[in-house]
Short mmCIF file of C-alpha atoms in Angstrom, two decimals:
data_model
loop_
_atom_site.label_atom_id
_atom_site.label_comp_id
_atom_site.label_asym_id
_atom_site.label_seq_id
_atom_site.Cartn_x
_atom_site.Cartn_y
_atom_site.Cartn_z
CA MET A 1 -11.95 -39.19 -20.65
CA LYS A 2 -9.72 -42.24 -19.53
CA ARG A 3 -6.64 -39.97 -21.35
CA ILE A 4 -7.58 -37.13 -18.42
CA LYS A 5 -8.62 -39.46 -16.42
CA ASN A 6 -5.05 -41.09 -15.77
CA ILE A 7 -3.52 -37.64 -16.28
CA LEU A 8 -5.84 -36.36 -12.84
CA LEU A 9 -4.14 -39.68 -11.34
CA LEU A 10 -0.57 -38.91 -11.94
CA ILE A 11 -0.97 -35.98 -10.13
CA ILE A 12 -2.92 -36.50 -7.66
CA ALA A 13 0.32 -39.58 -7.65
CA ALA A 14 3.03 -37.20 -7.53
CA SER A 15 1.61 -34.87 -5.27
CA ILE A 16 1.14 -37.83 -2.52
CA THR A 17 4.57 -38.11 -3.37
CA ALA A 18 5.35 -34.42 -3.57
CA CYS A 19 4.25 -34.84 0.48
CA GLY A 20 7.51 -36.74 1.35
CA GLY A 21 9.47 -33.69 3.10
CA SER A 22 8.42 -34.42 6.39
CA SER A 23 11.10 -35.50 8.65
CA ALA A 24 8.76 -38.09 9.71
CA PRO A 25 11.56 -41.05 8.48
CA GLN A 26 8.28 -42.79 7.15
CA GLN A 27 8.00 -43.56 3.11
CA GLU A 28 5.86 -43.80 0.63
CA ARG A 29 5.82 -44.13 -2.67
CA ALA A 30 2.60 -44.26 -5.15
CA SER A 31 2.35 -45.01 -8.66
CA ILE A 32 -0.25 -45.23 -10.94
CA ASN A 33 -1.35 -48.92 -11.67
CA GLN A 34 -1.04 -49.34 -15.75
CA GLN A 35 -4.28 -51.72 -15.90
CA THR A 36 -6.75 -50.13 -13.67
CA GLY A 37 -6.18 -46.85 -13.66
CA ILE A 38 -5.53 -47.28 -9.16
CA VAL A 39 -3.40 -45.02 -7.85
CA GLU A 40 -1.57 -47.02 -5.00
CA THR A 41 0.08 -45.90 -3.05
CA TYR A 42 4.24 -48.10 -1.21
CA LYS A 43 4.77 -48.08 2.48
CA PRO A 44 7.80 -50.77 4.18
CA ALA A 45 6.13 -52.60 6.38
CA LYS A 46 7.16 -52.04 10.52
CA ALA A 47 10.27 -53.75 11.48
CA ASP A 48 9.65 -56.61 12.94
CA LEU A 49 12.56 -58.58 13.00
CA ILE A 50 12.99 -62.11 12.50
CA ASN A 51 15.18 -63.46 10.62
CA PHE A 52 17.58 -60.84 10.08
CA SER A 53 18.74 -58.25 13.66
CA LYS A 54 18.79 -54.42 14.25
CA SER A 55 23.04 -55.57 13.96
CA ASP A 56 22.33 -56.83 10.41
CA VAL A 57 20.16 -54.06 9.36
CA ALA A 58 22.72 -51.31 9.79
CA ARG A 59 25.42 -53.42 8.42
CA PHE A 60 23.28 -53.17 4.94
CA ALA A 61 22.15 -50.56 5.12
CA ILE A 62 25.62 -48.84 4.58
CA SER A 63 26.79 -51.31 2.92
CA SER A 64 23.89 -50.29 0.64
CA ILE A 65 24.66 -46.56 0.91
CA MET A 66 28.21 -46.97 0.55
CA GLY A 67 28.41 -49.63 -2.27
CA GLN A 68 30.60 -51.72 0.16
CA SER A 69 30.59 -55.04 0.47
CA SER A 70 28.83 -56.29 4.02
CA LYS A 71 31.05 -58.86 4.76
CA ASN A 72 33.66 -56.16 5.26
CA ILE A 73 31.19 -53.87 7.47
CA LYS A 74 31.74 -53.87 11.90
CA VAL A 75 28.53 -53.00 14.24
CA ARG A 76 29.36 -52.96 17.49
CA SER A 77 25.83 -50.76 19.59
CA GLU A 78 26.10 -48.48 22.40
CA ASN A 79 22.28 -46.64 24.02
CA GLU A 80 20.58 -46.82 20.33
CA LEU A 81 23.17 -46.60 18.07
CA TYR A 82 24.72 -48.25 15.87
CA TYR A 83 27.92 -47.45 15.11
CA VAL A 84 29.73 -49.60 11.56
CA SER A 85 33.14 -48.84 10.14
CA TYR A 86 35.09 -50.29 6.87
CA MET A 87 38.31 -50.41 5.57
CA ARG A 88 37.79 -49.32 2.38
CA LYS A 89 39.98 -52.33 0.31
CA SER A 90 41.79 -49.62 -2.04
CA ASP A 91 43.64 -46.81 0.10
CA SER A 92 43.22 -48.89 3.86
CA LYS A 93 40.84 -45.96 4.39
CA LYS A 94 39.07 -46.54 7.65
CA PHE A 95 35.41 -45.16 7.56
CA ASP A 96 32.95 -44.53 10.44
CA TYR A 97 29.33 -44.39 10.65
CA LYS A 98 26.43 -43.98 13.57
CA ILE A 99 23.17 -44.56 12.60
CA LYS A 100 19.86 -44.52 14.12
CA ILE A 101 16.32 -46.93 13.61
CA ASP A 102 13.20 -46.15 14.58
CA GLY A 103 10.14 -48.74 14.30
CA ASN A 104 11.05 -49.71 9.99
CA THR A 105 12.92 -46.64 9.36
CA LEU A 106 16.53 -45.37 10.16
CA VAL A 107 19.19 -42.14 10.04
CA TRP A 108 22.83 -41.93 9.58
CA ALA A 109 26.20 -39.60 10.26
CA ASN A 110 28.88 -40.02 10.04
CA VAL A 111 30.21 -39.87 13.13
CA ASP A 112 31.77 -36.82 13.77
CA GLY A 113 29.42 -35.74 11.25
CA ARG A 114 25.45 -34.44 11.16
CA TRP A 115 22.79 -36.55 10.33
CA ARG A 116 21.37 -37.40 7.22
CA ASP A 117 17.63 -36.47 7.90
CA GLY A 118 17.88 -33.17 5.50
CA GLU A 119 15.10 -32.02 3.41
CA TYR A 120 17.09 -33.08 0.18
CA ASP A 121 18.65 -36.31 1.76
CA GLU A 122 18.04 -39.62 0.44
CA ARG A 123 15.12 -41.60 3.05
CA ILE A 124 16.60 -44.69 3.96
CA SER A 125 13.56 -47.72 5.16
CA PHE A 126 13.73 -51.20 5.65
CA GLU A 127 11.56 -54.90 5.18
CA GLU A 128 12.07 -58.21 5.79
CA THR A 129 9.77 -61.02 4.21
CA GLY A 130 11.15 -64.20 5.12
CA ASN A 131 15.28 -65.10 4.99
CA ARG A 132 15.72 -61.55 2.97
CA LEU A 133 16.14 -57.74 3.83
CA LYS A 134 15.19 -54.97 1.51
CA ILE A 135 16.91 -52.11 1.87
CA TYR A 136 15.25 -49.10 0.08
CA GLN A 137 16.67 -45.97 -0.60
CA THR A 138 14.17 -43.03 -1.75
CA PHE A 139 15.65 -39.69 -2.82
CA SER A 140 13.97 -36.83 -3.07
CA ASP A 141 13.71 -36.33 -6.61
CA GLY A 142 11.36 -40.18 -5.45
CA SER A 143 13.63 -42.02 -7.39
CA ILE A 144 14.24 -45.32 -4.68
CA GLU A 145 16.95 -47.89 -5.40
CA ILE A 146 16.86 -51.23 -3.73
CA LYS A 147 19.26 -53.65 -2.37
CA GLU A 148 18.22 -56.69 -0.99
CA TYR A 149 20.41 -59.46 1.15
CA LYS A 150 19.92 -62.78 2.34
CA ILE A 151 20.60 -64.24 5.03
CA GLY A 152 24.71 -65.25 5.34
CA ASP A 153 25.58 -62.02 3.36
#
């Protein structure tokens, strides 16, 4: 009976996770607590930035997405958009992106390209906890990559 209950809870958790394909950039994930068998959902907190700025969020997000050092990334803001650029060390090629931040989520695009907000694009969210900022990349298959930065990174 307990096994059937766990299978049912897993199906419910998968259903909750699969429903995350809306264009609204809220990100949730569901998992089953192995000790209690209860379905737990995770949703990053609202963006109440205290120690980090939105420019920091934009810089760290591109650092996470592109696998670049955050120290080499420049950010400027204009009309609620954040323009982010860096030079790749291996070939000195310049890359430029734009970012929109809404609450605790963001959407990015190449400066002259489409917004990454389609059904199969990853969802990006962030959460500040004390002197740390976590960037969450949730992919269309439900997998999540988390990068953590601290003040001074």
